[in-house]
Tab-separated table of C-alpha atoms and ligand atoms in Angstrom:
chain	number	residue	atom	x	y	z
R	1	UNK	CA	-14.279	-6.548	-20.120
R	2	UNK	CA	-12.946	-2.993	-21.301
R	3	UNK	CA	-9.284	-2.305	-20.318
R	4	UNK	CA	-7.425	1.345	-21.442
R	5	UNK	CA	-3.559	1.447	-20.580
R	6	UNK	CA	-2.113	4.349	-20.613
R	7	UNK	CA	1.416	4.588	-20.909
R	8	UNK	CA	4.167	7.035	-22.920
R	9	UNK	CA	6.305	3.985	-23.637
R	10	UNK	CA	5.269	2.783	-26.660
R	11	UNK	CA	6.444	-0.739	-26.206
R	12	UNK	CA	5.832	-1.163	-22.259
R	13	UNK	CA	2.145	0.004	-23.740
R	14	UNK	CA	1.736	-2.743	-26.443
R	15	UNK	CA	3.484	-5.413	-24.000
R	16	UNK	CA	0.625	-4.493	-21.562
R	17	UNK	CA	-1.877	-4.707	-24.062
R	18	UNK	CA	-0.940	-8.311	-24.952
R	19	UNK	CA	-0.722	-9.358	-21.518
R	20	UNK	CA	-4.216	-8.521	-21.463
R	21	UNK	CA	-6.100	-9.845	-24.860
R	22	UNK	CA	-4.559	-12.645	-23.756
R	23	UNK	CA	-6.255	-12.553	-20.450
R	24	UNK	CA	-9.221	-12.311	-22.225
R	25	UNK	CA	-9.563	-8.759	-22.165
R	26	UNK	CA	-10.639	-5.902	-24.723
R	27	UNK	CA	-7.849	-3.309	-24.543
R	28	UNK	CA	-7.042	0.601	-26.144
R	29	UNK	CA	-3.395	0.793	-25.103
R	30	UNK	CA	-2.537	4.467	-25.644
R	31	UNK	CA	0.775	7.120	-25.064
R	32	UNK	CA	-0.689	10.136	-24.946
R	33	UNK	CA	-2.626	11.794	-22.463
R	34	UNK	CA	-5.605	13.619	-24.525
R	35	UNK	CA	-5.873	10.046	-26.403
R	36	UNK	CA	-6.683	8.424	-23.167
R	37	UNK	CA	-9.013	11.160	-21.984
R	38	UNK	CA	-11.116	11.375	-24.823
R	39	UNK	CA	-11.246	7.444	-24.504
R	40	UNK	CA	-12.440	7.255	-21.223
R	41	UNK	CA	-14.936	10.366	-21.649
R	42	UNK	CA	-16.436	8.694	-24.677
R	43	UNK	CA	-16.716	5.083	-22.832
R	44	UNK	CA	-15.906	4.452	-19.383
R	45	UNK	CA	-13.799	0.707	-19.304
R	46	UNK	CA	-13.692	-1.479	-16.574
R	47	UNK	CA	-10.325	-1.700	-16.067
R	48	UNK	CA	-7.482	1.042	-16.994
R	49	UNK	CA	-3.721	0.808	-15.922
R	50	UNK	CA	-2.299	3.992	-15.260
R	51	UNK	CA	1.532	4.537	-15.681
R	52	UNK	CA	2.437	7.478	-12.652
R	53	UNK	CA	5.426	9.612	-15.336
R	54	UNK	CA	3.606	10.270	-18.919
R	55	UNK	CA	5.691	12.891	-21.711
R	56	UNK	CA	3.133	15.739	-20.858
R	57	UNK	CA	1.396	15.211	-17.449
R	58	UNK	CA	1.854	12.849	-14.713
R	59	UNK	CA	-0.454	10.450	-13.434
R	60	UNK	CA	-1.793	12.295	-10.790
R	61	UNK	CA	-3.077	14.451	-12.811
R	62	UNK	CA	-4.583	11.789	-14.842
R	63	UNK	CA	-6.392	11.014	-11.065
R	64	UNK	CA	-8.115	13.869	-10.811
R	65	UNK	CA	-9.136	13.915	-13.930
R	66	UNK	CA	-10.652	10.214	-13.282
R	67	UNK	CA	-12.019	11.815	-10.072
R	68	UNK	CA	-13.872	14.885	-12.025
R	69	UNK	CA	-15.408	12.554	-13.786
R	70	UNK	CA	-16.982	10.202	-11.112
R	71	UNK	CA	-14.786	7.111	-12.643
R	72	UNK	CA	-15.983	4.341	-10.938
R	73	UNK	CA	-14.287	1.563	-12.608
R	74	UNK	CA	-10.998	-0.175	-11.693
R	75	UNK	CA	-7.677	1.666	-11.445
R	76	UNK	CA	-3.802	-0.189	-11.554
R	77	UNK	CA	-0.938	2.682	-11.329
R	78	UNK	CA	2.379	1.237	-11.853
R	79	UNK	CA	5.560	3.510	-12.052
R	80	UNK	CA	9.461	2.960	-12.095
R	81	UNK	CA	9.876	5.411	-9.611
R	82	UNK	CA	10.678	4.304	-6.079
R	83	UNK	CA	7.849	2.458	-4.106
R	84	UNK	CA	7.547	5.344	-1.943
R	85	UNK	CA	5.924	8.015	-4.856
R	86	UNK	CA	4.035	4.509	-6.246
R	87	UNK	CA	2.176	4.311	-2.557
R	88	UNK	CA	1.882	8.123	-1.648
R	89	UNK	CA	-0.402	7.968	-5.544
R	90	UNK	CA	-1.906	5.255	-4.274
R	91	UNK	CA	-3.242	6.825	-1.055
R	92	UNK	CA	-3.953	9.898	-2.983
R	93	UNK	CA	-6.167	8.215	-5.354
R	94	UNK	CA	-7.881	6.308	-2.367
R	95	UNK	CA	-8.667	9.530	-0.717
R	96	UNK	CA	-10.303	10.849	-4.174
R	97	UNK	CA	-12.285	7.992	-3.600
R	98	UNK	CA	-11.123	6.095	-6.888
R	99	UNK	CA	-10.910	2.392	-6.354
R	100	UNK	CA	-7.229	1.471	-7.058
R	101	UNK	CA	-6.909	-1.863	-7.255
R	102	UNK	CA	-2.670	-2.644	-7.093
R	103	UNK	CA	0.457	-0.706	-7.796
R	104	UNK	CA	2.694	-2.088	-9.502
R	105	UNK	CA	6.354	-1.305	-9.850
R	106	UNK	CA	8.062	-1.010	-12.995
R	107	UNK	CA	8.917	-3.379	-15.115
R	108	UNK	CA	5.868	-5.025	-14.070
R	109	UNK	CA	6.285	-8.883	-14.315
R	110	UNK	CA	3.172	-10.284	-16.991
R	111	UNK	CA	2.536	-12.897	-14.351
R	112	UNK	CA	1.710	-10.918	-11.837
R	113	UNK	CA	-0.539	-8.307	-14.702
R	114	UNK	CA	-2.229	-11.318	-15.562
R	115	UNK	CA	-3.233	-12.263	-11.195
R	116	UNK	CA	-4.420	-8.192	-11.263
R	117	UNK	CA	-6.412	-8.777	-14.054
R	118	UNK	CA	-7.585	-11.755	-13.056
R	119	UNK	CA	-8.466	-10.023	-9.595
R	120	UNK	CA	-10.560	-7.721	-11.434
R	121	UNK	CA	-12.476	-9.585	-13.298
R	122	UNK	CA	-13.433	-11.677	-10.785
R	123	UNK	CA	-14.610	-9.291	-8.683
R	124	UNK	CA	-16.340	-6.597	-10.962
R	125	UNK	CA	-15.309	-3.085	-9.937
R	126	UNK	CA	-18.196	-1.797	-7.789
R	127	UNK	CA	-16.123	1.423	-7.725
R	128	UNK	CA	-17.420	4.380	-5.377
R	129	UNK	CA	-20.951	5.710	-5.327
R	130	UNK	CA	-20.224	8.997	-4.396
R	131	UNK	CA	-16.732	11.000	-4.096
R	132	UNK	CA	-15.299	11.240	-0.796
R	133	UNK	CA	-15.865	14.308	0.213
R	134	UNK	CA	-19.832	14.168	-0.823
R	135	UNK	CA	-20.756	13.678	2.743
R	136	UNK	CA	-24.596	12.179	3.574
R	137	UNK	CA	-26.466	14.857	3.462
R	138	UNK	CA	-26.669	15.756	7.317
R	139	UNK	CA	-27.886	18.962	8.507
R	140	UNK	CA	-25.300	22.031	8.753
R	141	UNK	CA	-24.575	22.898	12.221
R	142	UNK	CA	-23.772	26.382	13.217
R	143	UNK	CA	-21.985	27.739	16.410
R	144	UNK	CA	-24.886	28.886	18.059
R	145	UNK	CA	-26.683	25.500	18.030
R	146	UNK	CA	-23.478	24.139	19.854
R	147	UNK	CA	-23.451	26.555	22.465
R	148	UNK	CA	-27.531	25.716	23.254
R	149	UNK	CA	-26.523	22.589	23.450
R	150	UNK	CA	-23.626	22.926	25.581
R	151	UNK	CA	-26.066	25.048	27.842
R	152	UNK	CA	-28.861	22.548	27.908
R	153	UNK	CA	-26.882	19.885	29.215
R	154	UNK	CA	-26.285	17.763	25.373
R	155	UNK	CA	-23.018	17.199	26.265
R	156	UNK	CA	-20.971	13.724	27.418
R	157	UNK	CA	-17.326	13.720	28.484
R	158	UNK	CA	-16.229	10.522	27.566
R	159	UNK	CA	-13.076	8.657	28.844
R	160	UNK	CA	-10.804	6.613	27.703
R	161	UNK	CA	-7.534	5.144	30.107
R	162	UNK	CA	-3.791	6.070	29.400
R	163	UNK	CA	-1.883	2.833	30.909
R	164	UNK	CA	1.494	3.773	32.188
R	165	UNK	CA	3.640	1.104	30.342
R	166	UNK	CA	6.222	0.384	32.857
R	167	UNK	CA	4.125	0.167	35.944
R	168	UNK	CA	0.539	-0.736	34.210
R	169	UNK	CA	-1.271	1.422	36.370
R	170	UNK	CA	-4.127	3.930	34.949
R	171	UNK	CA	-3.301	7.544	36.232
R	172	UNK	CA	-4.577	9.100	33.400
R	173	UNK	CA	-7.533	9.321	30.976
R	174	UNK	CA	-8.420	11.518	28.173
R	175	UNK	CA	-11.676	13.312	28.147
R	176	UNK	CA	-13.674	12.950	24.913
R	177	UNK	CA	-16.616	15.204	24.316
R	178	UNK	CA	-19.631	14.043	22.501
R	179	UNK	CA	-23.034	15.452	21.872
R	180	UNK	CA	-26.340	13.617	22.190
R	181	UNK	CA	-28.347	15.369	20.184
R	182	UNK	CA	-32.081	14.360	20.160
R	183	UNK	CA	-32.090	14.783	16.454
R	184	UNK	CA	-28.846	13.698	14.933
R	185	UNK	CA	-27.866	10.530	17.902
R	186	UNK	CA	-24.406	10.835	18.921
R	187	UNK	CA	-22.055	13.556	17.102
R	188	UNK	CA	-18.581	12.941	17.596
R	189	UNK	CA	-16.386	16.095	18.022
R	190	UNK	CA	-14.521	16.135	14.641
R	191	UNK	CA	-18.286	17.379	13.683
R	192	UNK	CA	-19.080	20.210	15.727
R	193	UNK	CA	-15.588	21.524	17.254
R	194	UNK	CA	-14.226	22.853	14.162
R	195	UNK	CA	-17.598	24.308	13.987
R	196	UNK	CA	-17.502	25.930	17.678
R	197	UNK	CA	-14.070	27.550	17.191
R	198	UNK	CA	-15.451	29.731	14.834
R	199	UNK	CA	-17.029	32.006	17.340
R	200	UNK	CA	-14.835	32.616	20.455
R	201	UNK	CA	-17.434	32.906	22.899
R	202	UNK	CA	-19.138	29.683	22.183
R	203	UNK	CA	-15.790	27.789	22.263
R	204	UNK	CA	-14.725	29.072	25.148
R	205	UNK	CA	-18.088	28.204	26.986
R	206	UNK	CA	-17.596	24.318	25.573
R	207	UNK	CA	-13.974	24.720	27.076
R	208	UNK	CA	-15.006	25.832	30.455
R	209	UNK	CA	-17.980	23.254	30.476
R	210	UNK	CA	-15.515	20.112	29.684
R	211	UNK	CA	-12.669	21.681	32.320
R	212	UNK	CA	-16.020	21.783	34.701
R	213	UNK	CA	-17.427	18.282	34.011
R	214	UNK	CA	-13.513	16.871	34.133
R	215	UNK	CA	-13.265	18.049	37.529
R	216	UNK	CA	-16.048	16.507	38.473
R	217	UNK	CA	-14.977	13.386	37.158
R	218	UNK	CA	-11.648	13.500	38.845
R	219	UNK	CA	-13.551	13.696	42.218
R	220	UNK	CA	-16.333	11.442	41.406
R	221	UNK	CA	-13.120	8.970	40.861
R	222	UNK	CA	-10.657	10.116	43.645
R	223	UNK	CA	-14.042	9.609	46.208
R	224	UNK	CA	-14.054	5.776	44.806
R	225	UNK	CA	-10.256	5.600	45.992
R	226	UNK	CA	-8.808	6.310	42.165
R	227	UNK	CA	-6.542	9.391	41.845
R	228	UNK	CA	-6.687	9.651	38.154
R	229	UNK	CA	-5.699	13.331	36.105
R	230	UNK	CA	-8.417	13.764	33.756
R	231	UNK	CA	-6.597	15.088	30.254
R	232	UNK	CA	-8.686	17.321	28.805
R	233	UNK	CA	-8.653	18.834	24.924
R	234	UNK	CA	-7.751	22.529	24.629
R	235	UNK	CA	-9.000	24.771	21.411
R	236	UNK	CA	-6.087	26.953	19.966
R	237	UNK	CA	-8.457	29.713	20.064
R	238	UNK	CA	-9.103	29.160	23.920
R	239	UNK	CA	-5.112	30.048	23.829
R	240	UNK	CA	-6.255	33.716	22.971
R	241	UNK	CA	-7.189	35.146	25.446
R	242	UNK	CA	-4.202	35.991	28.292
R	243	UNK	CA	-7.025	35.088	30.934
R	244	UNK	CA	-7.329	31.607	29.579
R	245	UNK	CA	-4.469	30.556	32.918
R	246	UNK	CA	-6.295	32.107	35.876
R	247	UNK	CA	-9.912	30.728	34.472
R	248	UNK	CA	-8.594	27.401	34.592
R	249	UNK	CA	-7.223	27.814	37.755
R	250	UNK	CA	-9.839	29.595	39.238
R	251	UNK	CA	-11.696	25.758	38.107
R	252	UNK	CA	-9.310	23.957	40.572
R	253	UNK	CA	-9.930	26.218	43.163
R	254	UNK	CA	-13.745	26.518	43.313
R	255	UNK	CA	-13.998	22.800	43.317
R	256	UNK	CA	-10.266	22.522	45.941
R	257	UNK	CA	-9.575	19.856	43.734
R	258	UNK	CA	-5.701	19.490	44.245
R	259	UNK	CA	-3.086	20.749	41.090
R	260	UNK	CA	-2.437	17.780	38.886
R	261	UNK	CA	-6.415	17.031	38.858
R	262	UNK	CA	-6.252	18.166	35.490
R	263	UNK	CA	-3.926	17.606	32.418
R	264	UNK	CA	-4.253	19.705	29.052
R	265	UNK	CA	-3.990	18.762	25.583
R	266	UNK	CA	-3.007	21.033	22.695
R	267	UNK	CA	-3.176	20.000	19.171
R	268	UNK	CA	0.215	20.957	17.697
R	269	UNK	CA	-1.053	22.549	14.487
R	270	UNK	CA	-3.083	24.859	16.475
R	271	UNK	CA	-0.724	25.869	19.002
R	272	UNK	CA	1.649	27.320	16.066
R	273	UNK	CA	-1.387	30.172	15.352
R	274	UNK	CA	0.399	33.048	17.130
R	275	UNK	CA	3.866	31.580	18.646
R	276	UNK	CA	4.630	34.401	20.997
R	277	UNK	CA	0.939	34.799	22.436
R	278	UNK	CA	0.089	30.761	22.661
R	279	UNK	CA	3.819	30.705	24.113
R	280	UNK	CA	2.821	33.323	27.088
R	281	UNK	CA	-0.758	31.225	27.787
R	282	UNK	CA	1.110	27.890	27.998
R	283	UNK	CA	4.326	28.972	29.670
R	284	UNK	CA	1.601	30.661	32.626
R	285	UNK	CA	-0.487	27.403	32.185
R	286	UNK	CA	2.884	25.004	33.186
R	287	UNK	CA	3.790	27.770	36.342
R	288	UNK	CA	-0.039	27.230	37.232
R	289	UNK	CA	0.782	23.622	37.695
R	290	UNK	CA	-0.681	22.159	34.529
R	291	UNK	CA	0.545	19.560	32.607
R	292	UNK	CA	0.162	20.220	28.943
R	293	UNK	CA	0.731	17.694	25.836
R	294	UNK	CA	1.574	18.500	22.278
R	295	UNK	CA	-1.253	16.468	20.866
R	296	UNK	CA	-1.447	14.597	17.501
R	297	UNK	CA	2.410	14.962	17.221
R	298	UNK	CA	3.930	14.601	13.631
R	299	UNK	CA	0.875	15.973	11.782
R	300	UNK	CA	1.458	19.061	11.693
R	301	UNK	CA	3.146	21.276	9.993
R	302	UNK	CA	5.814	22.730	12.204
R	303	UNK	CA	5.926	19.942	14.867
R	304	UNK	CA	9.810	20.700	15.638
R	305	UNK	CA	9.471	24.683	16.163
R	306	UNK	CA	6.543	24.111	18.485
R	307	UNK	CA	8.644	21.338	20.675
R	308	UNK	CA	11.412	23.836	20.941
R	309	UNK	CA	9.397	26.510	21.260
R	310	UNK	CA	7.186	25.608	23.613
R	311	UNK	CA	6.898	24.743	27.760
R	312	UNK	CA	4.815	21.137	26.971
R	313	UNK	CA	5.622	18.332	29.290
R	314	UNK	CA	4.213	15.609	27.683
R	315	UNK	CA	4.300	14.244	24.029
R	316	UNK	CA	0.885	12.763	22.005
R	317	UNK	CA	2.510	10.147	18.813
R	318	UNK	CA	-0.505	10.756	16.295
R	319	UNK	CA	-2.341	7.283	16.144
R	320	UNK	CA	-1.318	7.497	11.884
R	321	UNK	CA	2.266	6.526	12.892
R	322	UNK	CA	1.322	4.001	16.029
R	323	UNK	CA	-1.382	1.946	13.604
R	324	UNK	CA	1.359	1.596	11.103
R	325	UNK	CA	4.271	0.222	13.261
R	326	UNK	CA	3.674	-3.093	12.520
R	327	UNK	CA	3.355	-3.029	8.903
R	328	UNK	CA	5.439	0.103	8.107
R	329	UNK	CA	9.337	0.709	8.723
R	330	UNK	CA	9.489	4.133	7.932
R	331	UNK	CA	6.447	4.609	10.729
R	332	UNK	CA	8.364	2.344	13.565
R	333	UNK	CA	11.616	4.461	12.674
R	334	UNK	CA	9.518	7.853	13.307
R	335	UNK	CA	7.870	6.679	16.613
R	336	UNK	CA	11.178	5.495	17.807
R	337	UNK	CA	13.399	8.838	16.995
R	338	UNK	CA	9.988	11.237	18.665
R	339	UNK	CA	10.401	8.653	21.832
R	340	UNK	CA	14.018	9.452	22.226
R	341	UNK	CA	14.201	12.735	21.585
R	342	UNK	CA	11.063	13.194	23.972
R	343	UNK	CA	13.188	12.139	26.417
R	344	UNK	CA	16.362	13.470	25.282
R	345	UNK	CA	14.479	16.940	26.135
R	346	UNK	CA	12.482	15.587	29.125
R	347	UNK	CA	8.932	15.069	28.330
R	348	UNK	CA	7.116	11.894	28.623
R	349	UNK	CA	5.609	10.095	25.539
R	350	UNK	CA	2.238	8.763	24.913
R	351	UNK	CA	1.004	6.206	22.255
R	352	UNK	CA	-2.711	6.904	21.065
R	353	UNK	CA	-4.356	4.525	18.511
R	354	UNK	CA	-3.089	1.166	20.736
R	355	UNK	CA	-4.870	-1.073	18.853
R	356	UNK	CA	-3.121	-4.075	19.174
R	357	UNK	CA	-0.944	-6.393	21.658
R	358	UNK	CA	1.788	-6.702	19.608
R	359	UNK	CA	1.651	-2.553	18.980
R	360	UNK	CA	1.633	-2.366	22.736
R	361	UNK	CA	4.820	-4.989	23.341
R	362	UNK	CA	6.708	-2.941	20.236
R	363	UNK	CA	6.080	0.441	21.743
R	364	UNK	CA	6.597	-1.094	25.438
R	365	UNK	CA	10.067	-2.318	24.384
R	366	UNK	CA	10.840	1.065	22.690
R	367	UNK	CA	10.498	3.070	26.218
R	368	UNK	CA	7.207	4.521	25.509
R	369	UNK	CA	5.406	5.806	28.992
R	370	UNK	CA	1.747	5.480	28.371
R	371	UNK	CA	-0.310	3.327	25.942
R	372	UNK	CA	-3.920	4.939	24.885
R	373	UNK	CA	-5.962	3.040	22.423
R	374	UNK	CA	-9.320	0.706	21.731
R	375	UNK	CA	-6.821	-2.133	22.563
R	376	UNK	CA	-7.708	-1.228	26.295
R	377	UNK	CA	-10.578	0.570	26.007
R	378	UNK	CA	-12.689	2.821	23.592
R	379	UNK	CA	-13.949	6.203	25.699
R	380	UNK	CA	-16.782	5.477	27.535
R	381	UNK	CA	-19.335	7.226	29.394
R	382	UNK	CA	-18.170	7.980	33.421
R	383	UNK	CA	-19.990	4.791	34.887
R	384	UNK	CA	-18.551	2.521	32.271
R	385	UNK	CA	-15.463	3.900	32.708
R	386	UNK	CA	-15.362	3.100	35.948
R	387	UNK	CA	-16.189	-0.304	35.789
R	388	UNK	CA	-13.627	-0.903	33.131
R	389	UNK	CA	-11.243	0.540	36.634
R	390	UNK	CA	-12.134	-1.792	38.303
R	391	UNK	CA	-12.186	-4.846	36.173
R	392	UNK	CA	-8.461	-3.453	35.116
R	393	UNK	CA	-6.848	-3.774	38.908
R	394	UNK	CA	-8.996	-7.268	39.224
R	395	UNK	CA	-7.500	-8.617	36.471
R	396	UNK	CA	-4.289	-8.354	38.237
R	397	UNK	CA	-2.893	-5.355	36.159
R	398	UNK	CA	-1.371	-2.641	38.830
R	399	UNK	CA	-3.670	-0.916	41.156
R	400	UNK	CA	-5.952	1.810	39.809
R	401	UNK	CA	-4.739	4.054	42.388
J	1	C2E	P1	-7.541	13.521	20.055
J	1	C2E	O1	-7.415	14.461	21.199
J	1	C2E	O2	-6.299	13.149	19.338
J	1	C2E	O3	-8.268	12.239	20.648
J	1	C2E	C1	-8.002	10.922	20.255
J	1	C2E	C2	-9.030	10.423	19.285
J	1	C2E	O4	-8.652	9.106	18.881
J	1	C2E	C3	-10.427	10.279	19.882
J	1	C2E	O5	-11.372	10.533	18.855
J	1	C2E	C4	-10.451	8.819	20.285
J	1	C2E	O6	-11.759	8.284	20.378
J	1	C2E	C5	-9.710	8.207	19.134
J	1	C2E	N1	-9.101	6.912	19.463
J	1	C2E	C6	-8.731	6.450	20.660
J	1	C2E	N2	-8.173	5.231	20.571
J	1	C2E	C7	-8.186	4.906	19.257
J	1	C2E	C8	-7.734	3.763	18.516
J	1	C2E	O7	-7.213	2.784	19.058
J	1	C2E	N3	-7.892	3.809	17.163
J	1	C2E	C9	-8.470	4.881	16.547
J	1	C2E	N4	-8.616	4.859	15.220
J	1	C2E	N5	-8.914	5.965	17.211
J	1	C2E	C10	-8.757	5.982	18.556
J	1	C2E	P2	-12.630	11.468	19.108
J	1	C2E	O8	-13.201	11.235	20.459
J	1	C2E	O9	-13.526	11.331	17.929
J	1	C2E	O10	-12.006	12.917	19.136
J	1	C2E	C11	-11.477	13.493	17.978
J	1	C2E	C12	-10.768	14.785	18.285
J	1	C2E	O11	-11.703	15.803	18.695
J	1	C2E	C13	-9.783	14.686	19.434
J	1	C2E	O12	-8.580	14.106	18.966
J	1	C2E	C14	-9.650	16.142	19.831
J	1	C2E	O13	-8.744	16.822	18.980
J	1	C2E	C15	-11.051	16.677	19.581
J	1	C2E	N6	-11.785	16.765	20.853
J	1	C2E	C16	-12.374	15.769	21.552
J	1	C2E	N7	-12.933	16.237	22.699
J	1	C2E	C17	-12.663	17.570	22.730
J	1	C2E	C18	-12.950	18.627	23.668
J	1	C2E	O14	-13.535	18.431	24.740
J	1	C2E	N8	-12.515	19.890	23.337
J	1	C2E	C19	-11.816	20.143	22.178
J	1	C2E	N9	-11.425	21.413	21.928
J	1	C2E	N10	-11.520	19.177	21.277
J	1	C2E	C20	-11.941	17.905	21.550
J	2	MG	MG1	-6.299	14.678	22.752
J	3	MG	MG1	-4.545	12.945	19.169
């Protein structure tokens, strides 16, 4: 087995090197940067261990170069910075789609060199077949194709329950769109929304389609004795157009479905497009009677401004930070301070990505107020949803309605 180290410290470089001839390996321990390059151009080795600072690069760098050239092999990065830069190049290489084995922080202990190595060789890199971002080759879909399929009836709204977590009633689910397209089977939305929002008129017919179907939902459900506000998913661009408030209204009306029947979501990123227009839409949306969540909170990038900003009443934690809680600090200290200072400024906070028990005790015991996640259900189509209702109150949880 082939192993390159790179590493700008001469001696931490030989020491390395010894560690692993006498693992058994064969090993080019280099310092410099167009050493290793030319190295692993020439001959691609199994194994290379990468240190993250180097005199004229860093190791990043030294990623993407791996990356560029389809490196399948095996990758260790080890660095004497804090463990906090060591996992952040660690995630970055994952989502190059390089196959990073361990990071190791620096001074690396031979013992525990020797286990990687050991790891390695034992299980011979299989590496990545294709880079991330080379997607199967699916067929493009344009705008228009959404739109005929919006108008030929292709489309599901999926639900999925938000439990209150003090009372463990369900008085809320999300809507989820999906598309069942005769060709392709079941598109999720990350696939053809982006997609949609690139022509106005085609978004805004999806928009009015899900508010439509939601509605219908909510009665389908309040008719079977379950008053449940059906949350639906709002496109930034919907927010352009001043006439976005009395549309959605003018949904409530035709259908006297009572305010409250429906509950908006507003992905945080998108709401910052035009802060004084999106502003105007929301603040008439919340008169109107609708509640409206900041959705995916925390991933964007001016999460704060929009909170302050902004009339929401309601708070989404991104499921990145819930499906860490258990295993990260920094991620339980986040979800903590957003629950407090939701409240601090009176909005309610909900969980998404629930997928454990012990996630829903934690976030339970933190003051969250409702729980969303494949821990109690995945979305599913109206008629499962309502069986999962009903199986819910029966298993003694609080009544549906
Ligand atoms: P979102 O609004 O943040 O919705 C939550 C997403 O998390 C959903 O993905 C849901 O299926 C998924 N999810 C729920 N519980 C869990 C869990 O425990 N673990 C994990 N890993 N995921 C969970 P989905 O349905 O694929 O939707 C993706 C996004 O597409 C939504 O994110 C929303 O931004 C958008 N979207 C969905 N429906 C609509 C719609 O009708 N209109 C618009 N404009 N956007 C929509
Ligand atoms: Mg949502
Ligand atoms: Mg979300």
């Amino acid at each position: 087995m082939q192993l390159v180290v790179l590493d700008d410290d001469q001696a931490v470089a030989e020491l390395l090197a010894s560690v692993g001839v006498s693992s058994g390996w064969a090993v080019h321990a280099v310092v410099r940067e167009d050493e290793f390059q030319a190295l692993v151009s020439a001959s691609p080795p199994d194994a290379i261990m990468l240190d993250l600072q180097l005199a004229n690069s860093d190791g990043v760098e030294q990623l993407h170069f791996l990356h560029d050239r389809q490196y399948t092999g095996a990758i260790v990065l080890m660095s004497g910075f804090d463990a906090r830069v060591l996992s952040s190049a660690q995630q970055i290489g994952g989502s190059l789609g390089l196959n990073i084995i361990a990071a190791l922080e620096k001074p690396a202990r031979p013992v525990r060199v020797r286990e990687v190595l050991a790891q390695i060789a034992r299980v011979p890199a299989v590496g990545v077949t294709a880079p991330a971002d080379a997607r199967a080759t699916t067929t493009v879909i344009s705008a228009d194709e959404v739109g005929q399929a919006v108008s030929a009836g292709r489309m599901e709204l999926h639900l999925q329950p938000i439990i209150a977590a003090a009372s463990r009633t369900v008085r809320r689910a999300e809507a989820l769109i999906r598309w069942r397209d005769p060709a392709r089977g079941l598109v999720g939305p990350d696939e053809f929304i982006p997609v949609a929002e690139q022509d106005g008129a085609v978004i805004d017919r999806l928009t009015m389609w899900v508010a439509e179907t939601g509605v219908s939902h909510y009665r389908r459900l309040a008719q079977m004795g379950s008053g449940i506000q059906i949350c639906i998913n709002i496109s930034g661009r919907n927010l352009w157009s001043q006439d976005f408030p009395d549309r959605m209204a003018g949904v409530l009306e035709r259908h006297a479905v009572p305010q409250g029947a429906l509950g908006l979501e507003i992905t945080e990123s998108v709401a910052m497009h035009d802060l004084d227009a999106t502003t105007s839409v929301l603040t008439r949306l919340r008169l109107k009677g609708f509640p409206v969540a900041i959705d995916d909170f925390g991933t964007g990038h001016s999460s704060l401004i929009a909170l302050r900003r902004m009339p929401f009443s309601s708070v989404k934690i991104d499921k990145s930070f819930v499906g860490e809680l258990e295993t990260s600090k920094d991620s339980l200290t986040i979800v903590r301070s957003v629950i407090q200072m939701a409240h601090e400024m009176g909005l309610t906070s909900v969980a998404e990505g629930v997928g454990t028990a012990d996630a829903a005790q934690l976030l339970t015991e933190l003051g969250i107020d409702g729980l969303q996640g494949y821990y109690y259900s995945e979305p599913l189509p109206f008629s499962g949803f309502a069986a999962w209702l009903k199986d819910w109150a029966e298993a003694g949880n609080g009544p549906a309605h």
